[in-house]
Each structure stands twice: as structure tokens, then as C-alpha cells.
PDB file of C-alpha atoms (C1' of nucleotides) in Angstrom:
ATOM      1  CA  MET T   1       0.000   0.000   0.000  1.00 76.00           C
ATOM      2  CA  PRO T   2       1.127   3.569  -0.322  1.00 90.00           C
ATOM      3  CA  GLU T   3       2.904   4.240   2.953  1.00 92.00           C
ATOM      4  CA  LEU T   4       5.674   6.721   3.697  1.00 93.00           C
ATOM      5  CA  PRO T   5       8.304   5.300   1.263  1.00 94.00           C
ATOM      6  CA  GLU T   6       5.860   5.118  -1.635  1.00 94.00           C
ATOM      7  CA  VAL T   7       4.563   8.644  -1.083  1.00 94.00           C
ATOM      8  CA  GLU T   8       8.101   9.975  -0.636  1.00 95.00           C
ATOM      9  CA  THR T   9       9.122   8.373  -3.941  1.00 95.00           C
ATOM     10  CA  LEU T  10       6.198  10.069  -5.687  1.00 95.00           C
ATOM     11  CA  ARG T  11       6.963  13.375  -3.988  1.00 95.00           C
ATOM     12  CA  LEU T  12      10.540  13.336  -5.230  1.00 96.00           C
ATOM     13  CA  GLN T  13       9.647  12.310  -8.783  1.00 96.00           C
ATOM     14  CA  LEU T  14       6.743  14.752  -8.960  1.00 96.00           C
ATOM     15  CA  ASP T  15       8.890  17.614  -7.685  1.00 97.00           C
ATOM     16  CA  ARG T  16      11.309  16.993 -10.545  1.00 96.00           C
ATOM     17  CA  ALA T  17       8.500  16.654 -13.081  1.00 96.00           C
ATOM     18  CA  ILE T  18       6.167  19.565 -12.350  1.00 97.00           C
ATOM     19  CA  LYS T  19       8.061  22.202 -10.346  1.00 97.00           C
ATOM     20  CA  GLY T  20       7.811  25.503 -12.192  1.00 97.00           C
ATOM     21  CA  LEU T  21       4.831  24.433 -14.325  1.00 98.00           C
ATOM     22  CA  ARG T  22       1.521  26.241 -14.279  1.00 98.00           C
ATOM     23  CA  ILE T  23      -1.769  24.395 -13.807  1.00 97.00           C
ATOM     24  CA  SER T  24      -3.936  24.982 -16.863  1.00 97.00           C
ATOM     25  CA  GLU T  25      -6.935  22.745 -16.226  1.00 96.00           C
ATOM     26  CA  ILE T  26      -8.418  20.321 -13.704  1.00 96.00           C
ATOM     27  CA  GLN T  27     -10.843  17.682 -14.960  1.00 95.00           C
ATOM     28  CA  ILE T  28     -12.941  16.138 -12.219  1.00 93.00           C
ATOM     29  CA  LEU T  29     -14.277  12.815 -13.486  1.00 92.00           C
ATOM     30  CA  LYS T  30     -15.481  11.713 -10.028  1.00 91.00           C
ATOM     31  CA  SER T  31     -16.762  14.468  -7.756  1.00 89.00           C
ATOM     32  CA  LYS T  32     -16.156  12.473  -4.558  1.00 89.00           C
ATOM     33  CA  SER T  33     -12.434  12.421  -5.361  1.00 92.00           C
ATOM     34  CA  PHE T  34     -11.993  16.220  -5.358  1.00 93.00           C
ATOM     35  CA  VAL T  35     -12.673  18.522  -2.417  1.00 91.00           C
ATOM     36  CA  GLY T  36     -12.570  22.305  -2.604  1.00 91.00           C
ATOM     37  CA  GLU T  37     -12.526  24.980  -5.257  1.00 92.00           C
ATOM     38  CA  PRO T  38     -10.406  24.243  -8.381  1.00 94.00           C
ATOM     39  CA  LYS T  39     -10.452  27.960  -9.272  1.00 94.00           C
ATOM     40  CA  GLU T  40      -8.087  28.667  -6.371  1.00 94.00           C
ATOM     41  CA  VAL T  41      -5.257  26.771  -8.077  1.00 95.00           C
ATOM     42  CA  ILE T  42      -5.915  26.992 -11.823  1.00 96.00           C
ATOM     43  CA  GLY T  43      -3.414  29.312 -13.509  1.00 97.00           C
ATOM     44  CA  LYS T  44      -1.056  29.041 -10.534  1.00 98.00           C
ATOM     45  CA  LYS T  45       2.552  27.923 -10.736  1.00 98.00           C
ATOM     46  CA  VAL T  46       3.863  24.902  -8.786  1.00 98.00           C
ATOM     47  CA  VAL T  47       6.669  26.011  -6.472  1.00 97.00           C
ATOM     48  CA  GLY T  48       7.449  22.565  -5.050  1.00 97.00           C
ATOM     49  CA  VAL T  49       6.142  19.188  -3.971  1.00 96.00           C
ATOM     50  CA  GLN T  50       6.296  18.272  -0.298  1.00 95.00           C
ATOM     51  CA  ARG T  51       5.119  15.404   1.884  1.00 94.00           C
ATOM     52  CA  ARG T  52       3.642  15.016   5.351  1.00 93.00           C
ATOM     53  CA  ALA T  53       2.951  11.473   6.594  1.00 91.00           C
ATOM     54  CA  LYS T  54       1.266   9.749   3.615  1.00 93.00           C
ATOM     55  CA  ILE T  55      -0.010  12.991   2.085  1.00 93.00           C
ATOM     56  CA  THR T  56       1.527  14.528  -1.042  1.00 94.00           C
ATOM     57  CA  LEU T  57       1.452  18.341  -1.032  1.00 95.00           C
ATOM     58  CA  ILE T  58       1.735  20.280  -4.281  1.00 96.00           C
ATOM     59  CA  ARG T  59       2.595  23.803  -3.161  1.00 96.00           C
ATOM     60  CA  LEU T  60       1.483  26.681  -5.361  1.00 97.00           C
ATOM     61  CA  GLU T  61       2.759  30.222  -5.776  1.00 97.00           C
ATOM     62  CA  ASN T  62      -0.280  31.702  -3.993  1.00 96.00           C
ATOM     63  CA  GLY T  63       0.382  29.659  -0.843  1.00 95.00           C
ATOM     64  CA  PHE T  64      -2.384  27.138  -1.509  1.00 95.00           C
ATOM     65  CA  TYR T  65      -1.724  23.424  -1.758  1.00 95.00           C
ATOM     66  CA  LEU T  66      -3.201  20.530  -3.644  1.00 95.00           C
ATOM     67  CA  ALA T  67      -3.145  17.830  -0.956  1.00 94.00           C
ATOM     68  CA  ILE T  68      -3.364  14.251  -2.207  1.00 94.00           C
ATOM     69  CA  HIS T  69      -4.080  11.088  -0.235  1.00 93.00           C
ATOM     70  CA  LEU T  70      -3.869   7.790  -2.132  1.00 93.00           C
ATOM     71  CA  LYS T  71      -5.471   5.698   0.648  1.00 91.00           C
ATOM     72  CA  LEU T  72      -5.598   2.071  -0.553  1.00 89.00           C
ATOM     73  CA  THR T  73      -5.625   2.072  -4.316  1.00 91.00           C
ATOM     74  CA  GLY T  74      -4.580   5.534  -5.492  1.00 93.00           C
ATOM     75  CA  GLN T  75      -2.029   6.129  -8.235  1.00 94.00           C
ATOM     76  CA  LEU T  76      -0.394   9.331  -9.503  1.00 95.00           C
ATOM     77  CA  ILE T  77       0.879   9.005 -13.054  1.00 94.00           C
ATOM     78  CA  TYR T  78       2.530  11.874 -14.921  1.00 95.00           C
ATOM     79  CA  ARG T  79       2.749  11.954 -18.705  1.00 94.00           C
ATOM     80  CA  LYS T  80       4.201  14.692 -20.797  1.00 90.00           C
ATOM     81  CA  GLU T  81       2.671  13.395 -23.987  1.00 75.00           C
ATOM     82  CA  GLU T  82      -0.730  11.831 -23.982  1.00 69.00           C
ATOM     83  CA  ASN T  83      -0.620   8.061 -24.291  1.00 65.00           C
ATOM     84  CA  LYS T  84       3.058   7.853 -24.971  1.00 67.00           C
ATOM     85  CA  PHE T  85       4.244   5.278 -22.474  1.00 70.00           C
ATOM     86  CA  LYS T  86       6.439   2.260 -22.050  1.00 68.00           C
ATOM     87  CA  LYS T  87       4.640  -0.898 -23.085  1.00 62.00           C
ATOM     88  CA  VAL T  88       3.276  -2.668 -20.026  1.00 61.00           C
ATOM     89  CA  THR T  89       4.753  -6.136 -19.940  1.00 57.00           C
ATOM     90  CA  GLU T  90       3.364  -7.173 -16.567  1.00 59.00           C
ATOM     91  CA  ASN T  91       0.132  -9.100 -17.035  1.00 56.00           C
ATOM     92  CA  ASN T  92      -1.106  -8.656 -13.512  1.00 61.00           C
ATOM     93  CA  GLY T  93      -4.529  -7.333 -12.910  1.00 74.00           C
ATOM     94  CA  PRO T  94      -6.292  -4.031 -12.767  1.00 82.00           C
ATOM     95  CA  PHE T  95      -3.430  -1.826 -11.587  1.00 87.00           C
ATOM     96  CA  ALA T  96      -1.222  -2.143 -14.645  1.00 87.00           C
ATOM     97  CA  VAL T  97      -0.951   1.314 -16.208  1.00 89.00           C
ATOM     98  CA  GLY T  98      -1.458   1.474 -19.958  1.00 86.00           C
ATOM     99  CA  GLU T  99      -3.516   3.928 -21.928  1.00 86.00           C
ATOM    100  CA  LEU T 100      -4.831   6.855 -19.874  1.00 89.00           C
ATOM    101  CA  PRO T 101      -7.332   7.919 -18.798  1.00 91.00           C
ATOM    102  CA  ASN T 102      -8.628   4.467 -17.832  1.00 90.00           C
ATOM    103  CA  LYS T 103     -11.749   3.409 -15.975  1.00 89.00           C
ATOM    104  CA  PHE T 104     -10.140   4.202 -12.615  1.00 92.00           C
ATOM    105  CA  THR T 105      -9.023   7.724 -13.547  1.00 93.00           C
ATOM    106  CA  ARG T 106     -10.839  10.164 -11.227  1.00 94.00           C
ATOM    107  CA  ILE T 107      -8.971  13.468 -11.734  1.00 94.00           C
ATOM    108  CA  ILE T 108      -6.755  14.854 -14.507  1.00 95.00           C
ATOM    109  CA  ILE T 109      -4.570  17.892 -13.790  1.00 96.00           C
ATOM    110  CA  SER T 110      -3.106  19.507 -16.905  1.00 96.00           C
ATOM    111  CA  PHE T 111      -0.080  21.809 -17.020  1.00 97.00           C
ATOM    112  CA  ASP T 112       1.048  24.564 -19.339  1.00 96.00           C
ATOM    113  CA  ASN T 113       3.713  22.330 -20.942  1.00 96.00           C
ATOM    114  CA  GLY T 114       1.046  19.887 -22.116  1.00 95.00           C
ATOM    115  CA  GLY T 115       1.864  17.435 -19.309  1.00 96.00           C
ATOM    116  CA  ARG T 116      -0.900  15.713 -17.403  1.00 95.00           C
ATOM    117  CA  LEU T 117      -1.112  14.233 -13.927  1.00 96.00           C
ATOM    118  CA  TYR T 118      -3.601  11.365 -13.705  1.00 95.00           C
ATOM    119  CA  PHE T 119      -5.106  10.433 -10.344  1.00 94.00           C
ATOM    120  CA  ASN T 120      -6.368   6.864 -10.616  1.00 94.00           C
ATOM    121  CA  ASP T 121      -8.192   5.285  -7.666  1.00 92.00           C
ATOM    122  CA  MET T 122     -10.100   2.040  -8.048  1.00 91.00           C
ATOM    123  CA  ARG T 123     -11.880   2.138  -4.714  1.00 88.00           C
ATOM    124  CA  ILE T 124     -12.481   5.891  -4.511  1.00 90.00           C
ATOM    125  CA  PHE T 125     -11.207   6.200  -0.928  1.00 89.00           C
ATOM    126  CA  GLY T 126      -8.456   8.634  -1.862  1.00 92.00           C
ATOM    127  CA  TRP T 127      -8.842  12.354  -2.503  1.00 93.00           C
ATOM    128  CA  ILE T 128      -7.324  15.556  -3.798  1.00 94.00           C
ATOM    129  CA  LYS T 129      -8.112  18.629  -1.675  1.00 93.00           C
ATOM    130  CA  VAL T 130      -7.525  22.312  -2.233  1.00 94.00           C
ATOM    131  CA  ILE T 131      -6.268  23.751   1.050  1.00 93.00           C
ATOM    132  CA  ARG T 132      -4.885  27.149   1.981  1.00 92.00           C
ATOM    133  CA  ASN T 133      -2.652  25.918   4.799  1.00 90.00           C
ATOM    134  CA  LEU T 134      -1.562  22.720   6.524  1.00 88.00           C
ATOM    135  CA  GLN T 135      -3.793  23.349   9.534  1.00 85.00           C
ATOM    136  CA  GLU T 136      -6.754  22.543   7.302  1.00 85.00           C
ATOM    137  CA  LEU T 137      -5.421  18.991   7.132  1.00 84.00           C
ATOM    138  CA  GLY T 138      -5.126  18.707  10.912  1.00 83.00           C
ATOM    139  CA  GLU T 139      -1.388  18.497  10.291  1.00 83.00           C
ATOM    140  CA  GLU T 140      -0.492  19.435  13.846  1.00 83.00           C
ATOM    141  CA  LYS T 141      -2.193  16.272  15.113  1.00 85.00           C
ATOM    142  CA  LEU T 142       0.165  14.029  13.164  1.00 89.00           C
ATOM    143  CA  GLY T 143       3.150  12.492  14.930  1.00 91.00           C
ATOM    144  CA  PRO T 144       6.794  12.920  13.865  1.00 92.00           C
ATOM    145  CA  GLU T 145       7.943  11.584  10.499  1.00 93.00           C
ATOM    146  CA  ALA T 146       8.826   7.936  11.113  1.00 94.00           C
ATOM    147  CA  ASN T 147      11.888   7.870   8.829  1.00 95.00           C
ATOM    148  CA  ASP T 148      13.522  10.925  10.393  1.00 95.00           C
ATOM    149  CA  ASP T 149      15.876  10.043  13.258  1.00 94.00           C
ATOM    150  CA  LYS T 150      16.020  13.701  14.320  1.00 95.00           C
ATOM    151  CA  LYS T 151      12.254  14.126  14.720  1.00 93.00           C
ATOM    152  CA  PHE T 152      11.467  10.554  15.799  1.00 94.00           C
ATOM    153  CA  THR T 153      13.707  10.435  18.861  1.00 94.00           C
ATOM    154  CA  LEU T 154      14.231   7.533  21.234  1.00 95.00           C
ATOM    155  CA  GLU T 155      13.056   9.713  24.107  1.00 93.00           C
ATOM    156  CA  TYR T 156       9.802  10.479  22.303  1.00 93.00           C
ATOM    157  CA  PHE T 157       9.284   6.804  21.422  1.00 93.00           C
ATOM    158  CA  LYS T 158       9.765   5.666  25.023  1.00 93.00           C
ATOM    159  CA  ASN T 159       7.307   8.314  26.091  1.00 91.00           C
ATOM    160  CA  ILE T 160       4.471   7.250  23.797  1.00 91.00           C
ATOM    161  CA  LEU T 161       5.010   3.524  24.444  1.00 92.00           C
ATOM    162  CA  GLY T 162       4.919   3.982  28.195  1.00 89.00           C
ATOM    163  CA  ARG T 163       1.423   5.480  28.052  1.00 85.00           C
ATOM    164  CA  THR T 164      -0.480   2.561  26.593  1.00 90.00           C
ATOM    165  CA  GLY T 165      -0.986  -1.162  26.823  1.00 88.00           C
ATOM    166  CA  LYS T 166      -2.243  -1.431  23.273  1.00 90.00           C
ATOM    167  CA  PRO T 167      -0.488  -3.942  20.989  1.00 92.00           C
ATOM    168  CA  ILE T 168       2.776  -2.404  19.813  1.00 93.00           C
ATOM    169  CA  LYS T 169       1.817  -2.806  16.148  1.00 92.00           C
ATOM    170  CA  LEU T 170      -1.260  -0.602  16.577  1.00 92.00           C
ATOM    171  CA  VAL T 171       0.807   2.080  18.301  1.00 93.00           C
ATOM    172  CA  ILE T 172       3.423   2.383  15.544  1.00 93.00           C
ATOM    173  CA  MET T 173       0.650   2.525  12.931  1.00 92.00           C
ATOM    174  CA  ASP T 174      -1.218   5.294  14.799  1.00 91.00           C
ATOM    175  CA  GLN T 175      -0.590   8.375  12.639  1.00 90.00           C
ATOM    176  CA  GLU T 176      -1.133  10.720  15.586  1.00 89.00           C
ATOM    177  CA  LYS T 177       1.768   9.062  17.401  1.00 91.00           C
ATOM    178  CA  LEU T 178       4.043   8.263  14.461  1.00 92.00           C
ATOM    179  CA  ALA T 179       3.443   9.453  10.902  1.00 92.00           C
ATOM    180  CA  GLY T 180       3.973   7.267   7.866  1.00 91.00           C
ATOM    181  CA  VAL T 181       4.012   3.623   8.999  1.00 93.00           C
ATOM    182  CA  GLY T 182       1.310   1.424   7.493  1.00 91.00           C
ATOM    183  CA  ASN T 183       0.585  -2.270   7.608  1.00 90.00           C
ATOM    184  CA  ILE T 184       3.440  -3.567   5.469  1.00 91.00           C
ATOM    185  CA  TYR T 185       6.283  -1.682   7.132  1.00 93.00           C
ATOM    186  CA  ALA T 186       4.843  -2.233  10.621  1.00 92.00           C
ATOM    187  CA  ASN T 187       5.006  -5.987  10.039  1.00 92.00           C
ATOM    188  CA  GLU T 188       8.508  -5.781   8.585  1.00 93.00           C
ATOM    189  CA  ALA T 189       9.916  -3.561  11.334  1.00 94.00           C
ATOM    190  CA  LEU T 190       8.540  -5.783  14.110  1.00 94.00           C
ATOM    191  CA  PHE T 191      10.062  -8.818  12.428  1.00 94.00           C
ATOM    192  CA  ALA T 192      13.442  -7.100  12.079  1.00 95.00           C
ATOM    193  CA  ALA T 193      13.380  -6.128  15.761  1.00 95.00           C
ATOM    194  CA  GLY T 194      12.184  -9.599  16.869  1.00 95.00           C
ATOM    195  CA  ILE T 195       9.108  -8.285  18.663  1.00 94.00           C
ATOM    196  CA  ASP T 196       5.673  -9.958  18.828  1.00 93.00           C
ATOM    197  CA  PRO T 197       3.174  -7.533  17.219  1.00 92.00           C
ATOM    198  CA  ARG T 198       0.670  -8.254  20.013  1.00 91.00           C
ATOM    199  CA  LYS T 199       3.072  -7.276  22.796  1.00 92.00           C
ATOM    200  CA  PRO T 200       1.630  -4.468  24.931  1.00 91.00           C
ATOM    201  CA  ALA T 201       3.508  -1.251  24.133  1.00 92.00           C
ATOM    202  CA  LYS T 202       4.368  -0.487  27.744  1.00 91.00           C
ATOM    203  CA  LYS T 203       6.003  -3.907  28.168  1.00 92.00           C
ATOM    204  CA  LEU T 204       8.762  -3.318  25.630  1.00 93.00           C
ATOM    205  CA  SER T 205      12.195  -3.253  27.249  1.00 94.00           C
ATOM    206  CA  ASP T 206      14.559  -0.324  26.630  1.00 95.00           C
ATOM    207  CA  LYS T 207      16.525  -2.472  24.215  1.00 96.00           C
ATOM    208  CA  GLU T 208      13.424  -3.566  22.319  1.00 95.00           C
ATOM    209  CA  THR T 209      12.266   0.041  22.085  1.00 95.00           C
ATOM    210  CA  ALA T 210      15.616   1.168  20.699  1.00 96.00           C
ATOM    211  CA  ASP T 211      15.820  -1.790  18.291  1.00 96.00           C
ATOM    212  CA  LEU T 212      12.313  -1.190  16.991  1.00 95.00           C
ATOM    213  CA  ARG T 213      12.917   2.515  16.456  1.00 95.00           C
ATOM    214  CA  GLU T 214      16.074   1.772  14.493  1.00 96.00           C
ATOM    215  CA  ALA T 215      14.319  -0.936  12.464  1.00 95.00           C
ATOM    216  CA  ILE T 216      11.490   1.445  11.517  1.00 95.00           C
ATOM    217  CA  ILE T 217      13.875   4.206  10.406  1.00 95.00           C
ATOM    218  CA  LYS T 218      16.163   1.799   8.531  1.00 96.00           C
ATOM    219  CA  ILE T 219      13.411  -0.097   6.707  1.00 94.00           C
ATOM    220  CA  LEU T 220      11.536   3.023   5.630  1.00 94.00           C
ATOM    221  CA  ASN T 221      14.686   4.609   4.250  1.00 95.00           C
ATOM    222  CA  GLU T 222      15.721   1.422   2.448  1.00 95.00           C
ATOM    223  CA  ALA T 223      12.257   1.221   0.897  1.00 94.00           C
ATOM    224  CA  ILE T 224      12.628   4.817  -0.350  1.00 95.00           C
ATOM    225  CA  VAL T 225      15.900   3.810  -2.043  1.00 96.00           C
ATOM    226  CA  HIS T 226      14.022   0.908  -3.667  1.00 94.00           C
ATOM    227  CA  LYS T 227      11.289   3.325  -4.823  1.00 94.00           C
ATOM    228  CA  GLY T 228       8.558   1.677  -2.730  1.00 93.00           C
ATOM    229  CA  SER T 229       6.762  -1.679  -2.750  1.00 91.00           C
ATOM    230  CA  SER T 230       4.477  -2.803  -5.573  1.00 89.00           C
ATOM    231  CA  ASP T 231       3.672  -6.313  -4.399  1.00 84.00           C
ATOM    232  CA  LYS T 232       1.054  -8.527  -5.999  1.00 78.00           C
ATOM    233  CA  ASP T 233      -2.402  -6.933  -5.697  1.00 79.00           C
ATOM    234  CA  GLU T 234      -0.908  -3.567  -4.831  1.00 86.00           C
ATOM    235  CA  ALA T 235      -1.908  -0.466  -6.744  1.00 90.00           C
ATOM    236  CA  TYR T 236       1.215   1.595  -6.056  1.00 92.00           C
ATOM    237  CA  ARG T 237       3.260   2.677  -9.070  1.00 93.00           C
ATOM    238  CA  GLN T 238       5.931   5.317  -9.646  1.00 94.00           C
ATOM    239  CA  ILE T 239       4.819   8.394 -11.614  1.00 94.00           C
ATOM    240  CA  THR T 240       6.019   6.664 -14.788  1.00 93.00           C
ATOM    241  CA  GLY T 241       3.630   3.758 -14.160  1.00 92.00           C
ATOM    242  CA  GLU T 242       6.514   1.414 -13.300  1.00 91.00           C
ATOM    243  CA  LYS T 243       6.531  -0.713 -10.163  1.00 91.00           C
ATOM    244  CA  GLY T 244       8.806  -0.053  -7.225  1.00 92.00           C
ATOM    245  CA  SER T 245      11.247  -2.794  -6.210  1.00 92.00           C
ATOM    246  CA  HIS T 246      11.038  -3.074  -2.432  1.00 92.00           C
ATOM    247  CA  GLN T 247       8.561  -5.997  -2.680  1.00 90.00           C
ATOM    248  CA  ASN T 248      11.680  -8.059  -3.388  1.00 90.00           C
ATOM    249  CA  TYR T 249      12.979  -7.284   0.107  1.00 92.00           C
ATOM    250  CA  ILE T 250       9.797  -8.002   2.085  1.00 91.00           C
ATOM    251  CA  LEU T 251      10.342 -10.807   4.605  1.00 92.00           C
ATOM    252  CA  VAL T 252       7.040 -11.493   6.377  1.00 91.00           C
ATOM    253  CA  TYR T 253       4.166  -9.393   5.015  1.00 90.00           C
ATOM    254  CA  GLY T 254       1.746 -11.537   3.007  1.00 88.00           C
ATOM    255  CA  ARG T 255       3.902 -14.645   3.453  1.00 89.00           C
ATOM    256  CA  LEU T 256       1.560 -16.867   5.411  1.00 87.00           C
ATOM    257  CA  GLY T 257       2.942 -20.382   5.796  1.00 87.00           C
ATOM    258  CA  GLN T 258       6.278 -19.604   4.159  1.00 89.00           C
ATOM    259  CA  PRO T 259       9.481 -20.272   6.078  1.00 92.00           C
ATOM    260  CA  CYS T 260      10.882 -17.535   8.289  1.00 93.00           C
ATOM    261  CA  PRO T 261      14.070 -16.172   6.670  1.00 93.00           C
ATOM    262  CA  LYS T 262      15.845 -16.359  10.042  1.00 94.00           C
ATOM    263  CA  CYS T 263      14.761 -19.681  11.560  1.00 94.00           C
ATOM    264  CA  GLY T 264      12.620 -21.533   9.013  1.00 93.00           C
ATOM    265  CA  SER T 265       9.444 -21.679  11.120  1.00 92.00           C
ATOM    266  CA  ALA T 266       6.179 -21.115   9.236  1.00 90.00           C
ATOM    267  CA  ILE T 267       5.034 -17.468   9.181  1.00 90.00           C
ATOM    268  CA  LYS T 268       1.735 -16.991  11.018  1.00 89.00           C
ATOM    269  CA  ARG T 269      -1.128 -14.630  10.249  1.00 87.00           C
ATOM    270  CA  ILE T 270      -3.445 -13.080  12.840  1.00 87.00           C
ATOM    271  CA  ALA T 271      -5.751 -10.051  12.841  1.00 86.00           C
ATOM    272  CA  LEU T 272      -4.883  -6.957  14.895  1.00 87.00           C
ATOM    273  CA  GLY T 273      -7.197  -3.984  14.754  1.00 85.00           C
ATOM    274  CA  GLY T 274      -8.926  -5.790  11.909  1.00 82.00           C
ATOM    275  CA  ARG T 275      -5.745  -5.834   9.803  1.00 87.00           C
ATOM    276  CA  GLY T 276      -3.660  -8.724   8.565  1.00 87.00           C
ATOM    277  CA  THR T 277      -0.629  -9.229  10.766  1.00 90.00           C
ATOM    278  CA  PHE T 278       2.225 -11.549   9.744  1.00 91.00           C
ATOM    279  CA  TYR T 279       4.985 -12.688  12.075  1.00 92.00           C
ATOM    280  CA  CYS T 280       7.331 -15.501  12.969  1.00 93.00           C
ATOM    281  CA  PRO T 281       6.063 -17.252  16.098  1.00 92.00           C
ATOM    282  CA  ALA T 282       9.586 -18.422  16.932  1.00 94.00           C
ATOM    283  CA  CYS T 283      11.649 -15.246  16.343  1.00 93.00           C
ATOM    284  CA  GLN T 284       9.233 -12.602  17.609  1.00 94.00           C
ATOM    285  CA  LYS T 285       8.636 -12.571  21.345  1.00 93.00           C
TER     286      LYS T 285
ATOM    287  C1'  DT D   1     -21.375 -15.952  -4.338  1.00 63.96           C
ATOM    288  C1'  DG D   2     -19.752 -13.989  -0.468  1.00 63.96           C
ATOM    289  C1'  DA D   3     -15.568 -13.327   2.166  1.00 63.96           C
ATOM    290  C1'  DT D   4     -11.472 -10.610   1.845  1.00 63.96           C
ATOM    291  C1'  DA D   5      -8.073  -6.697   1.502  1.00 63.96           C
ATOM    292  C1'  DT D   6      -6.654  -1.937   2.972  1.00 63.96           C
ATOM    293  C1'  DG D   7      -6.006   3.668   5.582  1.00 63.96           C
ATOM    294  C1'  DT D   8      -8.554   6.658   7.797  1.00 63.96           C
ATOM    295  C1'  DT D   9     -12.453   8.435  10.150  1.00 63.96           C
ATOM    296  C1'  DA D  10     -16.891   8.262  12.233  1.00 63.96           C
ATOM    297  C1'  DT D  11     -19.325   6.265  15.768  1.00 63.96           C
ATOM    298  C1'  DC D  12     -20.206   3.398  19.597  1.00 63.96           C
ATOM    299  C1'  DT D  13     -18.642   1.541  24.141  1.00 63.96           C
ATOM    300  C1'  DT D  14     -16.199   1.400  28.316  1.00 63.96           C
TER     301       DT D  14
ATOM    302  C1'  DC E   1     -14.141  12.959  28.593  1.00 63.96           C
ATOM    303  C1'  DA E   2     -10.682  10.102  26.869  1.00 63.96           C
ATOM    304  C1'  DA E   3      -9.234   5.865  25.218  1.00 63.96           C
ATOM    305  C1'  DG E   4     -10.266   1.756  23.055  1.00 63.96           C
ATOM    306  C1'  DA E   5     -12.834  -1.058  19.932  1.00 63.96           C
ATOM    307  C1'  DT E   6     -15.324  -1.576  15.839  1.00 63.96           C
ATOM    308  C1'  DA E   7     -17.969  -0.337  11.605  1.00 63.96           C
ATOM    309  C1'  DA E   8     -18.037   2.080   7.402  1.00 63.96           C
ATOM    310  C1'  DC E   9     -16.312   3.523   3.040  1.00 63.96           C
ATOM    311  C1'  DA E  10     -15.915   0.973  -2.580  1.00 63.96           C
ATOM    312  C1'  DT E  11     -14.883  -2.496  -5.515  1.00 63.96           C
ATOM    313  C1'  DA E  12     -12.254  -6.147  -7.895  1.00 63.96           C
ATOM    314  C1'  DT E  13     -10.702 -10.655  -7.023  1.00 63.96           C
ATOM    315  C1'  DC E  14     -10.787 -15.619  -5.988  1.00 63.96           C
TER     316       DC E  14
END
DNA sequence: TGATATGTTATCTT
DNA sequence: CAAGATAACATATC
């Protein structure tokens, strides 16, 4: 799913692609997918593309932003020339990106160089919002960026864990406590740190807390280098329509019954907070 | 055919 | 009232 590394990859690529361009038109093919007044941003120049948690922020010269949340199945694809794209060789399901717009295209943002940004979203959970400042997003309620060792300090982590007996996995996925970790990277980080996802947060030892923090930061930053995860059944693509490559480095997520890479035990699957949770019953205590 | 997957938020419960 | 638990959202897949 689009979590911090996927959104950061898009942010970086989009910044390179559209910084300095002027928005010429916004086509809203699905009204639920667009919130706010398009007039506020049409004709305005893009001054940069930023990110907060899993939200992409296209900053405009008048101080407004186009804020984009991909939720479960959103894609952002940029094309300079309409329907000129690398042939899709993958034969896997509805998320392959070929000719655009396709039946999942909800919004098309056009720029003054003829380029177009396509927002595709099969399940229509995602959105693009026109906002005049970050407060409108409730930005101040979000926790520190989970891949940033300066903002996500060990002291802060100990503090939030000590307050609750909730399963540790739910705490690291809580965007108000820590911003950017979703289901895939929560599973992977807990595996790397050898911690049972059900373990009550306040019961983590100092060493476990430090190990988990380092695992989260390391895994998120590695996944950014790999341009995100586009595993089977995942919608995420780079702005070119190509997959990321971090799915090749995933060790437990979605691997029910497969051998643990460390000890060979079968990976187990349970539900936590209604979400699939994969772990090694032997390595994670 | 109906159960399943997922991030976030709204709503209900304790 | 806050924290925790759970349902709802939409839709393609198996």
C-alpha cells in the first residue's frame, strides 16, 4: 500500500517533473475524489512538492496546496505526452498502467507544458483537496515523520510507548503518534526487531524500544531507495507507471505459511485492529 | 457468491 | 471525557 516510502518516492519524482509548471486545467471525473474549489489553483505555478505522513502536497505560488491522499488504491501518473508510455509487460490485474485515462481515472490535472497528472483510484477512498494551509489537514495532530531520526527520537518513542498497553503494532501505525508507517512496514519492522506484534507497548524493554525505532527508520529509508513496494495486488506505481522494487525485500508481510528467513518456522497470520498481521512465532517474542 | 483486503475516520462503548 | 474497539467507506478478485 502507499505508505511513507511510496509517497516519498512520488513526492521526489513529482517535484522533478512539475516544479515551475503552471496548472492549466483540472478535470474532475469523479466528484467524490476532489474537495474544494479548483479555481483557487488553476493558472497558478507549482513552487514545489512536499510530503507530510502519507499525504503529497503540491505547493502553489499563492500559498495554496493541492493535498493528495492515495489511501488504498490511489495512483499518480505523470505523462508529458498523452498516451506515450512504455509498453506494459506485466500481465497482472487491474493496476497495470497502460492507456490513460482508464476506468479508474478520477482526476486529470493539466499543465502549461502539455503534461498531465492522472489520479487513478479504483476504490475511490483517496482524494485531492484544495487547502490554503496545513492546519486545514489537521497536520499538527500528526506524529513525527517515522523515517527521520532527528524528529522521531528515542526519548519520544519511550514516552508514547509507556502510556499505553495497546499492541505495539497498533501504536506504531497510529498516525497521531508516528506518521507514515502502514501495515506492510509495521510488520517488517517488528520482524526485524524480533518483537511480537501483540506485545503491549508499555512492556517493551529499553533495548526492544531502541531496536524497533532503528528498524522502523532503517526499513523506511531502504524502501525509499528501492522506490517503494508494488507487491502482488498492490496499486502503487511510480509516476512513470513502473513498479517499485522493495517488494523483493519483504520478509514477512503476506507470506503466510512460508518459512521464516531467520529460523525456518512457518510465518503466522493473525488479525490486529482488523488488519492482517504476519509474524514468525519463533523469532518474535 | 460472499468473504477478503486496505487507511482513515466516524461512531459506539467502556 | 478520553481511550479503546469496531464499523463504514468501494470495488475487484478468488
